[in-house]
Coordinates of C-alpha atoms in Angstrom, one line a residue:
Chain A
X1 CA -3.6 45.3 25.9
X2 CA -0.6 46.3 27.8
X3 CA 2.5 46.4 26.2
X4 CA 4.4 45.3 29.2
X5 CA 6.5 41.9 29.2
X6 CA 7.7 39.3 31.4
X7 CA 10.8 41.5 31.6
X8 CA 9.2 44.9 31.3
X9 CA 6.4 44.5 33.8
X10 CA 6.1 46.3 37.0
X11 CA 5.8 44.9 40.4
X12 CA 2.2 45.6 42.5
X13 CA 1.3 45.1 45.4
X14 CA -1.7 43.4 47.1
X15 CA -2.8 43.3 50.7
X16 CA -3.7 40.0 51.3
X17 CA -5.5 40.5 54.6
X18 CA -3.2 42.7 56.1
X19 CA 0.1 41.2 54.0
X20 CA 1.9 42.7 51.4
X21 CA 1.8 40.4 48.5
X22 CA 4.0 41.2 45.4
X23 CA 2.8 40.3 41.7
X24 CA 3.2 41.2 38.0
X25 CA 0.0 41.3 35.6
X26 CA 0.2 41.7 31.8
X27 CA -1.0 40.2 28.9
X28 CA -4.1 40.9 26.5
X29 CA -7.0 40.9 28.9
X30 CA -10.5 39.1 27.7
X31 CA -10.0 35.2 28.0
X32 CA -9.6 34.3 31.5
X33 CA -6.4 35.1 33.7
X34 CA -3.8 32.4 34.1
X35 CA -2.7 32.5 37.6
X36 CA 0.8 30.9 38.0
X37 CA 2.4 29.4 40.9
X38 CA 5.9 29.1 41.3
X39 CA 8.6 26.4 42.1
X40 CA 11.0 25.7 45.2
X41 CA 12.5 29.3 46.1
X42 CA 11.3 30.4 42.9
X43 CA 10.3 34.0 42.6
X44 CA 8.8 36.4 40.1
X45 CA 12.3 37.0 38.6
X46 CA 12.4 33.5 37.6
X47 CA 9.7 33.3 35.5
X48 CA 10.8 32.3 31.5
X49 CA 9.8 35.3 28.9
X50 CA 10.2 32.9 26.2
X51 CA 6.5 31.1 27.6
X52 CA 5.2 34.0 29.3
X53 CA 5.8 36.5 26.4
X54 CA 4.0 35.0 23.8
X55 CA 1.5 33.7 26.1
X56 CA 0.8 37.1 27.1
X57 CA -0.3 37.7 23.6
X58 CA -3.3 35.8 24.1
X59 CA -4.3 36.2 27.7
X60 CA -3.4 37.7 30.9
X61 CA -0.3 36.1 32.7
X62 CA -0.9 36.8 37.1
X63 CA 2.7 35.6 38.5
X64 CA 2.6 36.2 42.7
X65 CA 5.4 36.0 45.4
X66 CA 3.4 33.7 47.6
X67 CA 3.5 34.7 51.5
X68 CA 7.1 35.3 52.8
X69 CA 8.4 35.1 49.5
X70 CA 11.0 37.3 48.7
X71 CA 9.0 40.7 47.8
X72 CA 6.0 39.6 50.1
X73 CA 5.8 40.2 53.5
X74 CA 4.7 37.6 56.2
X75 CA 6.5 34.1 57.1
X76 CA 6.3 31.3 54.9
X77 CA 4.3 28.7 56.1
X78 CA 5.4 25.2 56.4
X79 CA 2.4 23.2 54.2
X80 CA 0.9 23.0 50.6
X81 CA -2.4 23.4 52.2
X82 CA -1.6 26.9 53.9
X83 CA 0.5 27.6 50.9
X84 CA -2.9 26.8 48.9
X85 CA -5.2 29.1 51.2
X86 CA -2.6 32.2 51.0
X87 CA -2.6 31.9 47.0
X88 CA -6.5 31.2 47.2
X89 CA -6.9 34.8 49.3
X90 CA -4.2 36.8 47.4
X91 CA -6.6 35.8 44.1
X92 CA -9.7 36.8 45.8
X93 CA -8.1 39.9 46.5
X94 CA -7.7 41.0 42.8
X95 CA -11.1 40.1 42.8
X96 CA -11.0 37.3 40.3
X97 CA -13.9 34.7 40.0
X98 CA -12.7 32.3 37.6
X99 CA -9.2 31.3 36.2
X100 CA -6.9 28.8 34.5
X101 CA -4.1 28.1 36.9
X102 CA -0.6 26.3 36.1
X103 CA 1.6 25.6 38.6
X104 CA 5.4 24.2 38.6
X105 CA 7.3 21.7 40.4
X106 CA 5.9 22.3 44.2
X107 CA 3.8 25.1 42.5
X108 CA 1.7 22.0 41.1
X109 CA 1.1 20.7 44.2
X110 CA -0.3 24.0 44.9
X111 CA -1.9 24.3 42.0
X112 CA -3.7 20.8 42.7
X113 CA -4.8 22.2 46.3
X114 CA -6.5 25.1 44.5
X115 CA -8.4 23.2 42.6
X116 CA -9.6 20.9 45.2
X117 CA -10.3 24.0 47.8
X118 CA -11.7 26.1 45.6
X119 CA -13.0 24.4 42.2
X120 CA -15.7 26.5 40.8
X121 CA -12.8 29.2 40.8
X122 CA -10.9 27.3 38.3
X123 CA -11.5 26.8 34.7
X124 CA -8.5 24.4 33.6
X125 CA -5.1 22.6 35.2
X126 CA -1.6 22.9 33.8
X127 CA 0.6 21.0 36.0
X128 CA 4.5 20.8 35.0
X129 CA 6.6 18.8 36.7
X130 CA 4.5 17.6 39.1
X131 CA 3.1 14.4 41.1
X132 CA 0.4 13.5 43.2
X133 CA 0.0 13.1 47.0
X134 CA 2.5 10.1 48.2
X135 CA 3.7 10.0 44.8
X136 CA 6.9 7.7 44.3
X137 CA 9.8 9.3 45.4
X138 CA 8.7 13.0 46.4
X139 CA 8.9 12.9 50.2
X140 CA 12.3 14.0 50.1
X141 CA 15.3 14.8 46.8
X142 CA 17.5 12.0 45.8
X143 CA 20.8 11.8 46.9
X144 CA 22.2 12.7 44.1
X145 CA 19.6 16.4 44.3
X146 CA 21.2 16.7 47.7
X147 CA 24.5 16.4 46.5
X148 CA 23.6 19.5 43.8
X149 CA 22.9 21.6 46.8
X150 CA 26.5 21.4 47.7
X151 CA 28.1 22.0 44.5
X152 CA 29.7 25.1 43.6
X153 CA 28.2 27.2 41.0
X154 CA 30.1 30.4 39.5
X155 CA 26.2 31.8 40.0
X156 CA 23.5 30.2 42.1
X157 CA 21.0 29.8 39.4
X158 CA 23.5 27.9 37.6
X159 CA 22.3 25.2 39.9
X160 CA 18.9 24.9 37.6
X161 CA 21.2 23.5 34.6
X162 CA 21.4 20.2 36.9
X163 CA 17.6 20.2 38.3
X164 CA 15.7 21.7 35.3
X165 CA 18.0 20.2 32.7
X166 CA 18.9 17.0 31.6
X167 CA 23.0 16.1 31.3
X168 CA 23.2 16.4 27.7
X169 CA 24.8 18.7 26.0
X170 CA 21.4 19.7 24.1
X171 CA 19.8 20.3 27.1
X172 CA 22.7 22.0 29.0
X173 CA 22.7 24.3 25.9
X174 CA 18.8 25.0 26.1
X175 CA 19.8 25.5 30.1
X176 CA 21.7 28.2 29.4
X177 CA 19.5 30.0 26.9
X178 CA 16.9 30.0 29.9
X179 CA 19.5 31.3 32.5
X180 CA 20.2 33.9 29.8
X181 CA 16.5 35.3 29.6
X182 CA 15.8 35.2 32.8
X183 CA 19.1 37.2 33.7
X184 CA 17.6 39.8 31.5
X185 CA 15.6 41.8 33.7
X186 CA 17.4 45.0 34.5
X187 CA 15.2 47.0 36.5
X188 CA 13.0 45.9 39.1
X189 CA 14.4 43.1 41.0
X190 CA 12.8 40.9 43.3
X191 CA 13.1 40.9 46.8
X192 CA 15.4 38.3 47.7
X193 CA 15.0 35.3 49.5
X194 CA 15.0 34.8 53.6
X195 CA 16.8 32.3 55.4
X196 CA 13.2 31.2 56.2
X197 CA 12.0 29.6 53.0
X198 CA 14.5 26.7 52.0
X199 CA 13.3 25.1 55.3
X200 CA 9.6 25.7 54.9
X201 CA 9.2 24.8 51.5
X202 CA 11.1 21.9 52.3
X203 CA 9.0 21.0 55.2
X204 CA 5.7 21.6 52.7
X205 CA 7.2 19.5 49.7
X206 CA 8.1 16.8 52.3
X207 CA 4.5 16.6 53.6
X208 CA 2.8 16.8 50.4
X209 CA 5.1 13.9 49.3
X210 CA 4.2 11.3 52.7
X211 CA 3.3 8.2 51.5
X212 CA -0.2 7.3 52.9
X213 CA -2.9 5.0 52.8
X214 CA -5.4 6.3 50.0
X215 CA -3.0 9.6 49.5
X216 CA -3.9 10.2 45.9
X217 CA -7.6 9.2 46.2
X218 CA -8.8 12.9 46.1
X219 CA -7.7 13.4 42.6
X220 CA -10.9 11.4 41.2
X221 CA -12.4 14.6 42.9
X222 CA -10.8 16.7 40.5
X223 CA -13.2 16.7 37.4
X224 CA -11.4 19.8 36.1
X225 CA -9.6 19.5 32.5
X226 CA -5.9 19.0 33.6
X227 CA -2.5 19.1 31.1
X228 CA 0.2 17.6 32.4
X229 CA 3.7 18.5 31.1
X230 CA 7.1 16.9 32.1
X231 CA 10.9 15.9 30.8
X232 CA 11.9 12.2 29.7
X233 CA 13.7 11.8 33.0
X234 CA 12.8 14.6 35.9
X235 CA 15.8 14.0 38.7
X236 CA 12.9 16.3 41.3
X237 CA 10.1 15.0 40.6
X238 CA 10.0 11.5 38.8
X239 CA 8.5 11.4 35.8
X240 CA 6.3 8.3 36.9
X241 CA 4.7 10.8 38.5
X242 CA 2.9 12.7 35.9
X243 CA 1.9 9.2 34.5
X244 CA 0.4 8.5 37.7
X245 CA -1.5 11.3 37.6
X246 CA -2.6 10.9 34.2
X247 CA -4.0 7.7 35.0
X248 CA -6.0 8.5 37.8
X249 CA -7.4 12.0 37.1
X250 CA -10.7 11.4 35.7
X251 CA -9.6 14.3 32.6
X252 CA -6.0 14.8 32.0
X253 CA -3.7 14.8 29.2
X254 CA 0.3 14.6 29.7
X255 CA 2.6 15.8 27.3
X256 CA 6.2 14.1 27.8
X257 CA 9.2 15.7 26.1
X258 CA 12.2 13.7 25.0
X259 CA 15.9 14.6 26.2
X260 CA 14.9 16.8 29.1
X261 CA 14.2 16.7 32.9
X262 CA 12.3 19.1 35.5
X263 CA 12.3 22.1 33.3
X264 CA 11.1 20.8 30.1
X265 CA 9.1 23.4 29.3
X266 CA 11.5 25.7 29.2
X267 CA 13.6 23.5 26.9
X268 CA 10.6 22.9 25.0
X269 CA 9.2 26.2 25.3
X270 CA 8.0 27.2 21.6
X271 CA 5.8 24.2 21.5
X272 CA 5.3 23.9 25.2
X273 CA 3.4 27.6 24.4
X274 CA 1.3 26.0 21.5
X275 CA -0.2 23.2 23.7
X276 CA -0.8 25.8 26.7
X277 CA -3.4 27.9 24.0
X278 CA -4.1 24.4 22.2
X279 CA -5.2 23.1 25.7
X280 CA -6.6 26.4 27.2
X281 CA -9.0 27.6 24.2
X282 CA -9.5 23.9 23.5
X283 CA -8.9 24.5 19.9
X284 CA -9.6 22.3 18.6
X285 CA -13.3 21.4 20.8
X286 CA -13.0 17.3 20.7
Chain B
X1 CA -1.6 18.4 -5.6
X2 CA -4.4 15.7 -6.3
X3 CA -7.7 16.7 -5.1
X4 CA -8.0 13.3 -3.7
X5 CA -9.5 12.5 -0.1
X6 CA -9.6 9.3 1.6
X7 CA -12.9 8.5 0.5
X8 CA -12.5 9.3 -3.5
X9 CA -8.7 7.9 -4.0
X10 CA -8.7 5.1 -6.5
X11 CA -7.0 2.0 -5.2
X12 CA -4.0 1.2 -7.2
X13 CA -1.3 -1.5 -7.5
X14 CA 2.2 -2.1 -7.2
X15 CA 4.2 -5.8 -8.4
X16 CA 5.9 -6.5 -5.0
X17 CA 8.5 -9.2 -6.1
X18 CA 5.6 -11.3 -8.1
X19 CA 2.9 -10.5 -5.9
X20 CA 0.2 -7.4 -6.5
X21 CA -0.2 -5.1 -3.4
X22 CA -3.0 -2.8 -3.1
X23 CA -2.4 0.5 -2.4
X24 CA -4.0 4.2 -2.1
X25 CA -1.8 7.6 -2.8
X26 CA -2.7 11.0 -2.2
X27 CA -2.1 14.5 -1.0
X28 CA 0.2 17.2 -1.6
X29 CA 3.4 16.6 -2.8
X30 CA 7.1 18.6 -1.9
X31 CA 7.9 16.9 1.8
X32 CA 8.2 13.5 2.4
X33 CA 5.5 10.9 1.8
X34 CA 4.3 9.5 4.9
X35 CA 3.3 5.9 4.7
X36 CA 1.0 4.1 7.4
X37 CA 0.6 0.7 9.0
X38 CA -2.6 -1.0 9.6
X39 CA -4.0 -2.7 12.3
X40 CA -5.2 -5.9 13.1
X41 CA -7.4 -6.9 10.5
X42 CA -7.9 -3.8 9.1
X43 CA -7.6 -2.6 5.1
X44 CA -7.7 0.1 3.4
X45 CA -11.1 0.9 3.9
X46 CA -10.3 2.0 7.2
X47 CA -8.4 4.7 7.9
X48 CA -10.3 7.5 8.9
X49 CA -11.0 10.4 6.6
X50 CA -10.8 12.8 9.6
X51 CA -7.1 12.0 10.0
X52 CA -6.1 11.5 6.4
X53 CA -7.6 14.5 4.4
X54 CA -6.5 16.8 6.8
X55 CA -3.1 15.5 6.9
X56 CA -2.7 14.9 2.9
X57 CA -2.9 19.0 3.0
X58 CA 0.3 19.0 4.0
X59 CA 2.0 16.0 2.5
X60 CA 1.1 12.6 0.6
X61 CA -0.4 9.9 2.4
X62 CA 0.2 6.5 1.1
X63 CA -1.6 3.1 2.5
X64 CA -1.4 -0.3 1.9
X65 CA -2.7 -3.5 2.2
X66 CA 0.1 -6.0 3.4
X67 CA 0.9 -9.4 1.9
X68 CA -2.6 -11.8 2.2
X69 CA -4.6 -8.7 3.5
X70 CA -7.7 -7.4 1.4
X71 CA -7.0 -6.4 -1.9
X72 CA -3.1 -7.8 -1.7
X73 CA -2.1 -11.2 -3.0
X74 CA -0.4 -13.8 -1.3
X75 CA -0.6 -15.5 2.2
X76 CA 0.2 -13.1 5.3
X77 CA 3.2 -14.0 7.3
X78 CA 3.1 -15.2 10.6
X79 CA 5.7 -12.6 11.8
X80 CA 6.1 -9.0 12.3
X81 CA 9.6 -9.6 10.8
X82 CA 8.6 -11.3 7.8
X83 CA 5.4 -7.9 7.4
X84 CA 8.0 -5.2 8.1
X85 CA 10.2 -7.0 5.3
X86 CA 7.1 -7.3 2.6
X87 CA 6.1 -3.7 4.0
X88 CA 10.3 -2.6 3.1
X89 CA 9.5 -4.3 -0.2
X90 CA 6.8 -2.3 -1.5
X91 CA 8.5 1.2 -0.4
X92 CA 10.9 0.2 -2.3
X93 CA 8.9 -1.0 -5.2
X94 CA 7.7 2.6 -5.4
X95 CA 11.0 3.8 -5.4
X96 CA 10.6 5.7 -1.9
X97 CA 14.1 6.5 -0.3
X98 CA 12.9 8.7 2.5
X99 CA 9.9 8.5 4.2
X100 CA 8.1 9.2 7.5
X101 CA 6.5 6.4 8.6
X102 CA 2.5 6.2 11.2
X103 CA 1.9 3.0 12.2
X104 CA -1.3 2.1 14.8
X105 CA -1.3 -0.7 17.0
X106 CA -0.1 -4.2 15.1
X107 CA 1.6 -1.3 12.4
X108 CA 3.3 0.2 14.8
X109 CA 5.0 -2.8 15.5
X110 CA 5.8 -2.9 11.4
X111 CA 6.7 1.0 11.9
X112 CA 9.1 -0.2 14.5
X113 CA 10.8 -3.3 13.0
X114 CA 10.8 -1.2 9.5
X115 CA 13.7 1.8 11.2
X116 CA 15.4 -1.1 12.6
X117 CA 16.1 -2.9 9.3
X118 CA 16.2 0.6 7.0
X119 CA 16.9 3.2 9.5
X120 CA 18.7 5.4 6.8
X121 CA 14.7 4.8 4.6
X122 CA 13.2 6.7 7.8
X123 CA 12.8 10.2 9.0
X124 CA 10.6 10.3 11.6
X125 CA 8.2 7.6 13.3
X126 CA 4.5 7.6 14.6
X127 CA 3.6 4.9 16.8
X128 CA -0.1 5.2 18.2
X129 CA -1.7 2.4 20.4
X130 CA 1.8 0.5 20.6
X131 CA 4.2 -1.0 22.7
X132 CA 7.7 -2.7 22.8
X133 CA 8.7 -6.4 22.0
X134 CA 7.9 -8.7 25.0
X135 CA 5.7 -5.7 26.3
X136 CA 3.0 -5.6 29.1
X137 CA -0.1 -8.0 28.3
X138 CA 1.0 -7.9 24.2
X139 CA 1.8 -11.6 24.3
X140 CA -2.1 -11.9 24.0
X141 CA -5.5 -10.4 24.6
X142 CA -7.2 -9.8 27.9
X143 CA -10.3 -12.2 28.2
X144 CA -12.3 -9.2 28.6
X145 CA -11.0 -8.9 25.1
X146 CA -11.5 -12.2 23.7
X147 CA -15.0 -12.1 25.1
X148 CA -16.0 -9.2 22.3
X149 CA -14.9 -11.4 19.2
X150 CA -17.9 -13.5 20.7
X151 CA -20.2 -10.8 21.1
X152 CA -23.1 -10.3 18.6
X153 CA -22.6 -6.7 16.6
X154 CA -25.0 -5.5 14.3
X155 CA -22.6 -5.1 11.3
X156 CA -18.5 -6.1 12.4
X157 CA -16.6 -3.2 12.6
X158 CA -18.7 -2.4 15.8
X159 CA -16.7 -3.9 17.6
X160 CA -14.3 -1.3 17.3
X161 CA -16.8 0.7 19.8
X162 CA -15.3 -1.4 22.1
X163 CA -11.9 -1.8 21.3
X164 CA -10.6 1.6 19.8
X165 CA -13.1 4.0 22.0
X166 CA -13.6 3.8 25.7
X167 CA -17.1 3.4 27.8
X168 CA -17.9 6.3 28.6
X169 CA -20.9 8.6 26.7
X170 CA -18.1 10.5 25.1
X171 CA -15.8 7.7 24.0
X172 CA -18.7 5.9 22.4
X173 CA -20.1 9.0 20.7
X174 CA -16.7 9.6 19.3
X175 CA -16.5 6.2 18.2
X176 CA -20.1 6.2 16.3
X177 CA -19.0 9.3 14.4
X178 CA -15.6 7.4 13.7
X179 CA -17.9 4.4 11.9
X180 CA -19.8 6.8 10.0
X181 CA -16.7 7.8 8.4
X182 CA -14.9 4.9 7.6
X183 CA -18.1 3.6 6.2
X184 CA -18.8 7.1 3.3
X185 CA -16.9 5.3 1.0
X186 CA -19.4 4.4 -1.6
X187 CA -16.9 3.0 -4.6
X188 CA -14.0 0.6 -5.1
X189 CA -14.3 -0.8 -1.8
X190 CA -11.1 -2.7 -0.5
X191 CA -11.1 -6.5 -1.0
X192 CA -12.4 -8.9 1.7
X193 CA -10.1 -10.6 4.8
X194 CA -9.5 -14.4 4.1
X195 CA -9.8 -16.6 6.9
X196 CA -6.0 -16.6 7.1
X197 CA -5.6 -13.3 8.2
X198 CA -6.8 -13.6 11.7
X199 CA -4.2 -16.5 13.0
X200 CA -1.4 -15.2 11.1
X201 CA -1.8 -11.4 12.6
X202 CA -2.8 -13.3 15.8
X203 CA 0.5 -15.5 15.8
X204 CA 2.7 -12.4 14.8
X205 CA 1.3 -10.0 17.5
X206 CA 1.9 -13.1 20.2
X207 CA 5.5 -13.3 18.8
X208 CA 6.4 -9.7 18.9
X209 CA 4.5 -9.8 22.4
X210 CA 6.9 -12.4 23.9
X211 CA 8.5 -11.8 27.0
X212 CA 12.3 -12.7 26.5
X213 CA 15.6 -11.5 28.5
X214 CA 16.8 -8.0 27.2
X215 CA 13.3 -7.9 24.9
X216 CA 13.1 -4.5 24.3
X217 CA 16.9 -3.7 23.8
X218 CA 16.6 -3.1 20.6
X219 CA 14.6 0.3 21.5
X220 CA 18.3 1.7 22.5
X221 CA 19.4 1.7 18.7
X222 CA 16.2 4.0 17.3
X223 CA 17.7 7.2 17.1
X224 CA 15.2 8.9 15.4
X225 CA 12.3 11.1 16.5
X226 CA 9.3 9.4 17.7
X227 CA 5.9 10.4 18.2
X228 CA 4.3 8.2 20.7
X229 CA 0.7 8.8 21.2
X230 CA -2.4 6.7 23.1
X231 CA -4.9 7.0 25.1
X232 CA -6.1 6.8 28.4
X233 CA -6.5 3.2 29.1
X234 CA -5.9 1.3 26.1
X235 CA -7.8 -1.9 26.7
X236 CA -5.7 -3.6 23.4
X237 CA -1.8 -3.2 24.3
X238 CA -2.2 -1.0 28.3
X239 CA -1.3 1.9 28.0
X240 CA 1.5 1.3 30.6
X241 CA 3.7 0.3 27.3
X242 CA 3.5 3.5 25.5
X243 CA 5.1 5.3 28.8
X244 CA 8.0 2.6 28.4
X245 CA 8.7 3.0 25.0
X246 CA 8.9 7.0 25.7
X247 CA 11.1 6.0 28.5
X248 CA 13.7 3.4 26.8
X249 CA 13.7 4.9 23.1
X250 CA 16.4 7.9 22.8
X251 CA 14.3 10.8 21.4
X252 CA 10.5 10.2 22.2
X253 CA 7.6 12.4 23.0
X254 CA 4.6 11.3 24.6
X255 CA 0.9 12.1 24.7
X256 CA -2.2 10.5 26.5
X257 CA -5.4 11.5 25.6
X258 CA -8.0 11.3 28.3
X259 CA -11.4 9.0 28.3
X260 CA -10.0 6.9 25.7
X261 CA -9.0 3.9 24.5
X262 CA -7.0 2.5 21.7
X263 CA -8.0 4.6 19.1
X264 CA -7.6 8.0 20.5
X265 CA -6.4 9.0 17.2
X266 CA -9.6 8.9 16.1
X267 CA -11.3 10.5 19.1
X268 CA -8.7 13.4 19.5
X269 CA -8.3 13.7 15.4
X270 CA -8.6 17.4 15.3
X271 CA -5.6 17.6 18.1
X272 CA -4.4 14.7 16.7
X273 CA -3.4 16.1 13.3
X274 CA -2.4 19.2 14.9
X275 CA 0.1 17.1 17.0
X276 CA 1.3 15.4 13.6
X277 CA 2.0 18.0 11.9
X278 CA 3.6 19.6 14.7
X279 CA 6.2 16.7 14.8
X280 CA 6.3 15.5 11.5
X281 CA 7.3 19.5 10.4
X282 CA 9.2 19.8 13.7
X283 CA 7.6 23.5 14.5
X284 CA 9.3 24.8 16.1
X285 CA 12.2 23.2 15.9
X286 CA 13.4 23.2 19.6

């Protein structure tokens, strides 16, 4: 086992057909690698040590700047399904066969992708704040999102208080504690973000979300065992959404946290990290 | 701590005002006693030992027969009102001041209208296979619900293979092992149902199922934590109204089993305790 941490951790490098990929592995090894995809500008930095940590203690954590992602070379590209192939060769290229995967906020929407492209690959689902194809309300923010984008912070993550975190004053409080461990890295930062991947991601999100005829029919093609984790009321991604998906995957469970929004798991983290081993062992078997 | 299970307890009985109620007490003593509500038409006899011996490791269980049901004198009331009050009698007749409280389907209604009238009795609240007043489809049955009280069963409670466990191969197996359960109790078997039971519980679920302006109001003043669990596609009380109460009550969790119906408890009981105990002991606390 290595003794690295969420904070501790090195950053490798991978080259994903000719692209630099930057990615942090630790953890015990011998259950299968969790391979985590990250949110809307998120990077490696903004992982929480308070789930990967202890998570870590049980299996090995893979977190990835996806392509044109601040350490990784290359131009972001513009959809979830190009987003999907880049992850899909940047695993291949660690030379991994089979994996749980979870992915957060637009990294679910990846996540789902995975699966679909690629599902021998995958062992089990965890998707956090998340929603399906032409789910209600995730072709574009909501005003009032929009309106965060404009608001002065004394940092910029201070922004997450108001997307990840529900306006009360125990969620703001658990907001902070999150800002504060993920400010704790002190060597090593990320690469930091081009002018090129607010727009793109955008662009991807806003595809994914396109209301169509039959949009969410291809998650009965999903046969995988998903979890699905969200907040009381998530101002990104509504929280209809992970009942939607719920209902229409042929084997999920969702997990919904009281008092919280996009970011419950990090609010919720202690017990959010017993339900990730609960789910991924399956302990207990049905 | 008595060495007890669900399937050796003795039945005893408390005077409720005049009238003798049957009850069964067991488990570990030190945190609070957590007492359950019954279903429709169901008695002492079964609870399931898979969720009841575990759980009475931990802390005592304590379950009852209602006015008019089983083993308990009287005639049952025709409103959840009038069982949560008969239900707030016998706590009190066994001189409980703070309890947690379980209740599945019709009892969760009970559990409900019981933290409303004594909120400073309860701690923390379980409500599995449940809904709010004037609900979704609670007003009454589906037809393809109706139609099963005419089907022919070999012996009665197999009808809960159709209403607690969902058809699939997996569901169904669940449920058979479910029956097998409930049915090893070989001594002091509960008391049978008179014929009065079925219209009064019938009249009192349509009540509480009514669909009146501002119905489910009342959900705003429940300040306590509340476990809400179900499953998939509860073919009793949709599972739609388990997502609502989560969304209306202040401080709610939520979690959907997959492939499941009504009785998910009793098809996820392993995970199921584990969730319990996970609540009821808030570990972590947040």
């Amino acid at each position: 086992m290595s003794s690295y941490t969420t904070l501790t951790v090195p950053t490798s490098f991978a080259d994903v057909n000719g692209t630099k990929f930057a990615y942090r592995r630790f953890g015990k090894a011998g259950k299968l690698p969790l391979v985590l995809f990250q949110y809307f500008t998120g990077t490696l930095d903004n992982w929480d040590p308070a789930v990967l940590d202890p998570l870590s203690q049980q299996r090995e954590i893979i977190i990835f700047n996806n392509r044109g992602i601040a350490g990784s070379e290359g131009e972001p590209p513009h959809t979830i399904a190009e987003i999907a192939r880049d992850a899909e060769d940047f695993i291949e290229t660690l030379g991994l066969t089979r994996i749980d995967i979870l992915g957060f906020s637009m990294g679910s929407f990846v996540a789902q992708q995975v699966v679909l492209d690629k599902p021998e690959l995958v062992n089990r689902v965890i998707l956090v704040g998340s929603g399906p194809r032409g789910g209600e309300g995730l072709e574009t923010f909501s005003p009032e999102v929009w309106a965060l984008f404009d608001k002065p912070y004394n940092q910029p993550d201070e922004l997450l208080l108001d997307t990840f975190f529900a306006p009360t004053e125990t969620s703001q409080s658990a907001g902070w504690a999150y800002l504060e461990r993920t400010r704790s890295r002190t060597k090593e930062h990320d690469g930091s973000l081009s002018d090129k991947v607010v727009p793109s991601q955008l662009a991807a999100i806003s595809e994914w979300g396109k209301v169509r005829a039959g949009s969410s029919d291809y998650l009965k093609e999903i046969n995988h065992p998903v979890l699905i984790v969200n907040g009381k009321r998530d101002v990104i991604f509504p929280t209809i959404n992970s009942y939607t998906l719920q209902q229409q995957l042929p084997d999920a469970r969702l997990i919904l946290y009281p008092d919280s929004s996009h970011g419950s798991q990090f609010q919720f983290h202690e017990n959010f990290v017993i339900q990730v081993n609960l789910f991924l062992d399956e302990i207990p078997a049905r």
